[in-house]
Amino acid sequence: MRNIFIKELNQTFIEDLDIEIVERKGIGHPDSISDGIGESVSEALCKMYMDELGGVLHHNTDEVQITAGESHPVFGGGEIIKPIDILLTGRGVSEYEGHKFPLDRVAIEAAKEFLDKTVINLDVNVDTIVQCKIGHGSGDLVDVFSREGAPSSNDTSFGVGYAPFSEVETIVMETEKLLNSKGFKKQHPAVGEDIKVMGLRDGDKITLTIGCAMVSKYLANRDEYITVREGLKDIVIDLALKYTNREVEVFVNTADSDEAKDESGYYLTVTGTSAEMGDDGSVGRGNRANGLITPCRPMSMEATSGKNPINHVGKIYNILSNEIANDVVANVEGIKQINLMILSQIGKPIDQPKAASAGLILEDGYDMEKVTPQVNKIIDDWLENISVITENVVQGKARTF
Amino acid sequence: MRNIFIKELNQTFIEDLDIEIVERKGIGHPDSISDGIGESVSEALCKMYMDELGGVLHHNTDEVQITAGESHPVFGGGEIIKPIDILLTGRGVSEYEGHKFPLDRVAIEAAKEFLDKTVINLDVNVDTIVQCKIGHGSGDLVDVFSREGAPSSNDTSFGVGYAPFSEVETIVMETEKLLNSKGFKKQHPAVGEDIKVMGLRDGDKITLTIGCAMVSKYLANRDEYITVREGLKDIVIDLALKYTNREVEVFVNTADSDEAKDESGYYLTVTGTSAEMGDDGSVGRGNRANGLITPCRPMSMEATSGKNPINHVGKIYNILSNEIANDVVANVEGIKQINLMILSQIGKPIDQPKAASAGLILEDGYDMEKVTPQVNKIIDDWLENISVITENVVQGKARTF
Amino acid sequence: MRNIFIKELNQTFIEDLDIEIVERKGIGHPDSISDGIGESVSEALCKMYMDELGGVLHHNTDEVQITAGESHPVFGGGEIIKPIDILLTGRGVSEYEGHKFPLDRVAIEAAKEFLDKTVINLDVNVDTIVQCKIGHGSGDLVDVFSREGAPSSNDTSFGVGYAPFSEVETIVMETEKLLNSKGFKKQHPAVGEDIKVMGLRDGDKITLTIGCAMVSKYLANRDEYITVREGLKDIVIDLALKYTNREVEVFVNTADSDEAKDESGYYLTVTGTSAEMGDDGSVGRGNRANGLITPCRPMSMEATSGKNPINHVGKIYNILSNEIANDVVANVEGIKQINLMILSQIGKPIDQPKAASAGLILEDGYDMEKVTPQVNKIIDDWLENISVITENVVQGKARTF
Amino acid sequence: MRNIFIKELNQTFIEDLDIEIVERKGIGHPDSISDGIGESVSEALCKMYMDELGGVLHHNTDEVQITAGESHPVFGGGEIIKPIDILLTGRGVSEYEGHKFPLDRVAIEAAKEFLDKTVINLDVNVDTIVQCKIGHGSGDLVDVFSREGAPSSNDTSFGVGYAPFSEVETIVMETEKLLNSKGFKKQHPAVGEDIKVMGLRDGDKITLTIGCAMVSKYLANRDEYITVREGLKDIVIDLALKYTNREVEVFVNTADSDEAKDESGYYLTVTGTSAEMGDDGSVGRGNRANGLITPCRPMSMEATSGKNPINHVGKIYNILSNEIANDVVANVEGIKQINLMILSQIGKPIDQPKAASAGLILEDGYDMEKVTPQVNKIIDDWLENISVITENVVQGKARTF
């Protein structure tokens, strides 16, 4: 018997709030790059330990500090002046029962691979310097798959999740997804990966404000820049209107000043990320585990990326909460909104939380009595199979930012 | 005319929620130390610029990465093996109209002074290494006090606040405040500054879980450690009962294993912060601008500490929202709870937000019509006098973490 | 009229000394790698400045610190555990009359290219971390080729040279040259670049002691290692006997202990340089400008590598002295040995040294009167054409270590 | 029976050479600071190991990289803009048979203490950043005092020494000694520790060129600067004439341009060392073990500072050679000059060198037959008592730079 609590939410449905704010820092934003590096390093360490030991050793690599470089973007070209500085910290185990692990090298390689595949126009080995100060601790083996029962919580912590996404949330998410998709990049190579999408719904009017680092070498001059920027607006409006009937307005690079005749007036970069010239980044400062920043929703401050996926409940419960919430909305009829919070107890098995509390807003015509057992079953099943979360993370299938 | 919107909140009052979670990372927690350093560096730069120019130059020092050191605490003594590594990043201006500013040195000095006054048993010059990679950008003068009208927003951003604190919030805050007060440290020198307080209210039962780094040299042996730890429970329960009639239970250092006969089983440190031996820290990962982490309340992800206090709306509006909310609750009769969100428009004066939206829960017997003008006036007055926020920050009087 | 002084040397001819010691740190020795990086960075900066300005700006990049990594070499394989840390320091100019130079990036690229072409089995981007702390100073343009007259000395300094090489010197030099030649590496891939050759002549017996890092992946086991090592001895003896009729004995990897059945007893590396696992390196600690360390000969302590080749007399005069000495021996009949020392005067044109002093040992039957004018002319011609040294350095044709 | 060889030198006596060059980099020169730090760290590690184990563990800390800071010296004041960066590298043992040593912290403390006592006007904790990347190797105990017999050589290496100092050598040494003496600093606080003395003897004329960093806060204006600088010349001439009857000329800060009316024309520093603003430094780039750079004398390239004093023959034999040479000159009648070279054999006891070769120049009226046994005895005695060298080093009594 698990501690599962299900209640009706006394709260305005998200779409009925007067004002709603949603933000997503795209995959090339310095904070997201930090998240991605932290998570990639943890994945690589898991793989390294698994290959050698069949289990995972203690580690957390959820601290990455990006210090911006310097660059000199010019229309039709440009160059990096000073590389971006990337510091990996955290902790891992470098020796265990006679096995010696290449912790630092593997971490650095993982970070570089992530950068390489994420920021197309970044020449990783020239434009960045990756340093590793991951502490070499001692630690126990935590065998993920073979041990009976679930691992114990490492801490008193909690995770939160909700579903479904509101219109604005969906639009913000889909906008960044499209603009950073492979196909789009092929057609629009000047659009960099550092894309920040801020969505504001004021009653029935949705305003999207997009900050998008342009890649200088693909824009021969100011006119080409302006053409791409204005084109983005139309593309995003078209996309947004697939998800809403509300009025949508889109702004792109609002800090530009079109009176400028040279590069100074525009959001121009050599690589497609502002980390090249001014914006630092670190893990846990950007998107939550569902990919968004949503001040009108319950949020956890826990940095999900880079934590070990075996017993770090801050990570596991945040991912799990979102999975459960989505599952409930998809499979239980009559659920208009679910908010979920799962609390751990330090030292207890992670499949036995202190509390898993769901708050529901129902569609008209449904009642709690009917949906409660269904919701309860879904939560219970997920907790029963909580190792799926770990497996997904280890295989890089779970979203953490 | 400012864009002020006031509505009744359709939401359960915080004390009526079934479950409430509140956390505070004390001043010696690595994340809080990072916040404090970031903010101290910004304060020092403001002072440096003010002294020389009568105004403040552009800067943001909201990125600090603490990489844990290594230590060897033993009952009655112990020593630092490897210093804590502290990296300052961000941006500032080092040259302006012929003035050359000692940006790096001033930043490092400010960081060390903060550490020195914050963590009593840390010998800053031996136990830490402070490095500075703050970028030297160019920037305009932003004259705080003499210019007419308010500065313009640097970004499209927002701040959130609420009032009053719930019982649990008050207890969590007061607990850390007491345990880290000067008087308490004098009486209980073994209690370090790295104190994490997690408060959970489950119906009418409040559980406080405290993680507290003990200072090894003040504890001659295991028995003394246990005595101090158990004593803490009583002290905290007594304190909590001043603020609530609910049942209170307190746990301290739950990961201890009292079967251990030596140091291994206890939360022992040489300096009073876990940064000495395993826990990294960075800005914006811990407490929000009101000092707490409150997943059941609206929160902003913005790191408030270290941002420039002149035109960084992410910082200013978070501090302002809390000030306004507290002011409203203190001075308008009948307000049970206020949630406030203020949105900026990039490029517009910061005293003219796009929206300042208050949601109210009223006491029985009060109605919106009556309180609305009062609340409106308070919000309007604060916006009119928004430079007070900046002044408070520059003088180190504003809480940011 | 230049200050040229020529005298007969009252000194025993090098081959007649009882004891002679000669050492060469091969191109893969950490000190030589440092030298090579320092010099490559200076070359790259010269090129960068020349391309943009037609002249060279002030810089010195003669400080490189290599901090050893960690590795785990095993017969038939092995891996890097922790990358080698390489710190570039020194000074250069990053802005000049509106031109902005990518100083840091170019320096790092040059360092990496040097590493890549020098240490075959080093995977530069994974096995090393190159950081740049080169100071960004201000500086004047020093136009190498177009200005009339020679640049002025930057310092009161001197250079020394001598010729011809003794037998031992020749053998030490040729041994390393052979073992690090392309053809040899193709045939003997297990022989790394970190080769230290120490030659000792005790009367008519020459002992060569060679320390040679072996590349683990090309040696399947201990027997293969021993075979290669013993083979080296024969190869080196054969080579040495081309240059001497004296008795020659060769030792290779004298610290090996053949009783060891595993890797522990042997000089085994993953990459071919000991920098991967224990030996640090820095500029100016190894070979002098002629490629050798020769305590029985006059030596300068000046680090030749990485200094700017325009007006840094410490560099220019060391290279020049060796060129002149070789030229004299090759073209003046009757010279058994020449020692040369050239002294600068700060602020005076570099082609007008304070003194260029040659000491000669003549073959039997020759007298000073006859050779002096010839030697004088050669010295004078070289000083007249001193810019050739600078050109050679800029084009990477001059030996500096 | 030890391998001691004594021969007459076929060489011109040092004072009879036409030209002689001697240089000393004073204690505040960046290269000397590096040497001093390297040696201080080794001393501190020796002490740490001795206190705990009664013996010394393997270490070498002979790699220190100083990266210059930035400063803004002004007459009567000035400030540091960016601290000096000091990187400690090398290797030591951090764990041995259950003992855990605070290697990094002790090394950093030792470096800071050295800086503090060496450069008076340097505020170590604000003006410098000391980082430690000393590798944590494994290593055997090398018990200095209790073991029977001498330790074994770590390498095939050698040391060189000579005596007595020539006039120029004495003058160069004494000049720096005086100018950096406590009494002198009290009287002349404006004279910094970064003093480079270059002595050139051209026949019977001695020219001393002194580069001396002045401390800005003690010089209210240009006139005071010039007064101090000109005063130095007289002081040094007076000193020099105590040691020679030759003509002496002294130049101080020859790069100054007295037409400059402000700071730009003078060698002005805030702290007394050029490391604050432009000059990097590293171990082994400056003075040899006898304190001088002497291209007209035999020299070893080995960096003596920071090597372990137990079995590192490169260090021990350099110090020993100078001790023996001085002892011979002081105690054997008729010795005009002695050059000494001692060669090790890797793996053999250090008191049994492969060769200790002395070359002598005798006073008129003395013959080799008579002096040889006396010289032999002195060499033999020193080798017999070679542990005295180690003890002196451990106690900080041996000169290494």
PDB file of C-alpha atoms in Angstrom, chain D residues 77-141:
ATOM      1  CA  GLY D  77      49.546  55.622  -4.645  1.00  0.00           C
ATOM      2  CA  GLY D  78      48.220  53.180  -7.210  1.00  0.00           C
ATOM      3  CA  GLU D  79      46.320  49.929  -7.060  1.00  0.00           C
ATOM      4  CA  ILE D  80      46.215  46.370  -8.290  1.00  0.00           C
ATOM      5  CA  ILE D  81      43.654  45.895 -11.052  1.00  0.00           C
ATOM      6  CA  LYS D  82      43.909  42.146 -11.478  1.00  0.00           C
ATOM      7  CA  PRO D  83      45.751  39.802  -9.111  1.00  0.00           C
ATOM      8  CA  ILE D  84      48.835  37.826 -10.045  1.00  0.00           C
ATOM      9  CA  ASP D  85      47.992  34.234 -10.896  1.00  0.00           C
ATOM     10  CA  ILE D  86      50.241  31.589  -9.374  1.00  0.00           C
ATOM     11  CA  LEU D  87      49.939  27.964 -10.400  1.00  0.00           C
ATOM     12  CA  LEU D  88      51.652  25.271  -8.358  1.00  0.00           C
ATOM     13  CA  THR D  89      52.266  21.990 -10.132  1.00  0.00           C
ATOM     14  CA  GLY D  90      54.545  19.006  -9.652  1.00  0.00           C
ATOM     15  CA  ARG D  91      53.831  15.827  -7.703  1.00  0.00           C
ATOM     16  CA  GLY D  92      53.476  14.701  -4.131  1.00  0.00           C
ATOM     17  CA  VAL D  93      51.946  11.880  -2.114  1.00  0.00           C
ATOM     18  CA  SER D  94      48.622  12.564  -0.439  1.00  0.00           C
ATOM     19  CA  GLU D  95      47.991   9.169   1.108  1.00  0.00           C
ATOM     20  CA  TYR D  96      50.426   6.735   2.609  1.00  0.00           C
ATOM     21  CA  GLU D  97      49.654   3.727   4.750  1.00  0.00           C
ATOM     22  CA  GLY D  98      46.481   5.189   6.134  1.00  0.00           C
ATOM     23  CA  HIS D  99      47.876   8.679   6.639  1.00  0.00           C
ATOM     24  CA  LYS D 100      46.062  11.355   4.661  1.00  0.00           C
ATOM     25  CA  PHE D 101      48.098  14.471   3.976  1.00  0.00           C
ATOM     26  CA  PRO D 102      46.701  17.980   3.316  1.00  0.00           C
ATOM     27  CA  LEU D 103      49.041  18.310   0.362  1.00  0.00           C
ATOM     28  CA  ASP D 104      47.235  21.079  -1.513  1.00  0.00           C
ATOM     29  CA  ARG D 105      46.516  23.235   1.504  1.00  0.00           C
ATOM     30  CA  VAL D 106      50.042  22.954   2.863  1.00  0.00           C
ATOM     31  CA  ALA D 107      51.514  23.786  -0.531  1.00  0.00           C
ATOM     32  CA  ILE D 108      49.311  26.844  -0.924  1.00  0.00           C
ATOM     33  CA  GLU D 109      50.055  28.043   2.586  1.00  0.00           C
ATOM     34  CA  ALA D 110      53.781  27.659   2.023  1.00  0.00           C
ATOM     35  CA  ALA D 111      53.590  29.616  -1.220  1.00  0.00           C
ATOM     36  CA  LYS D 112      51.651  32.428   0.420  1.00  0.00           C
ATOM     37  CA  GLU D 113      54.009  32.599   3.374  1.00  0.00           C
ATOM     38  CA  PHE D 114      56.960  32.854   1.051  1.00  0.00           C
ATOM     39  CA  LEU D 115      55.310  35.654  -0.895  1.00  0.00           C
ATOM     40  CA  ASP D 116      54.339  37.437   2.269  1.00  0.00           C
ATOM     41  CA  LYS D 117      57.821  37.522   3.689  1.00  0.00           C
ATOM     42  CA  THR D 118      59.560  38.179   0.366  1.00  0.00           C
ATOM     43  CA  VAL D 119      57.625  41.004  -1.290  1.00  0.00           C
ATOM     44  CA  ILE D 120      56.926  43.576   1.416  1.00  0.00           C
ATOM     45  CA  ASN D 121      54.303  45.641  -0.382  1.00  0.00           C
ATOM     46  CA  LEU D 122      52.385  42.710  -1.777  1.00  0.00           C
ATOM     47  CA  ASP D 123      49.085  42.073  -0.015  1.00  0.00           C
ATOM     48  CA  VAL D 124      49.196  38.371  -0.726  1.00  0.00           C
ATOM     49  CA  ASN D 125      45.543  37.546  -0.159  1.00  0.00           C
ATOM     50  CA  VAL D 126      44.272  40.327  -2.373  1.00  0.00           C
ATOM     51  CA  ASP D 127      47.024  40.758  -4.944  1.00  0.00           C
ATOM     52  CA  THR D 128      47.583  37.089  -5.779  1.00  0.00           C
ATOM     53  CA  ILE D 129      45.588  33.963  -6.513  1.00  0.00           C
ATOM     54  CA  VAL D 130      47.417  30.753  -5.707  1.00  0.00           C
ATOM     55  CA  GLN D 131      46.112  27.596  -7.343  1.00  0.00           C
ATOM     56  CA  CYS D 132      47.391  24.089  -6.817  1.00  0.00           C
ATOM     57  CA  LYS D 133      47.454  21.351  -9.456  1.00  0.00           C
ATOM     58  CA  ILE D 134      50.118  19.258  -7.786  1.00  0.00           C
ATOM     59  CA  GLY D 135      49.534  15.663  -8.886  1.00  0.00           C
ATOM     60  CA  HIS D 136      48.655  13.174  -6.168  1.00  0.00           C
ATOM     61  CA  GLY D 137      50.917  10.260  -6.922  1.00  0.00           C
ATOM     62  CA  SER D 138      51.789   7.220  -4.940  1.00  0.00           C
ATOM     63  CA  GLY D 139      55.250   6.916  -3.542  1.00  0.00           C
ATOM     64  CA  ASP D 140      57.607   5.206  -1.193  1.00  0.00           C
ATOM     65  CA  LEU D 141      58.882   6.476   2.072  1.00  0.00           C
TER      66      LEU D 141
END
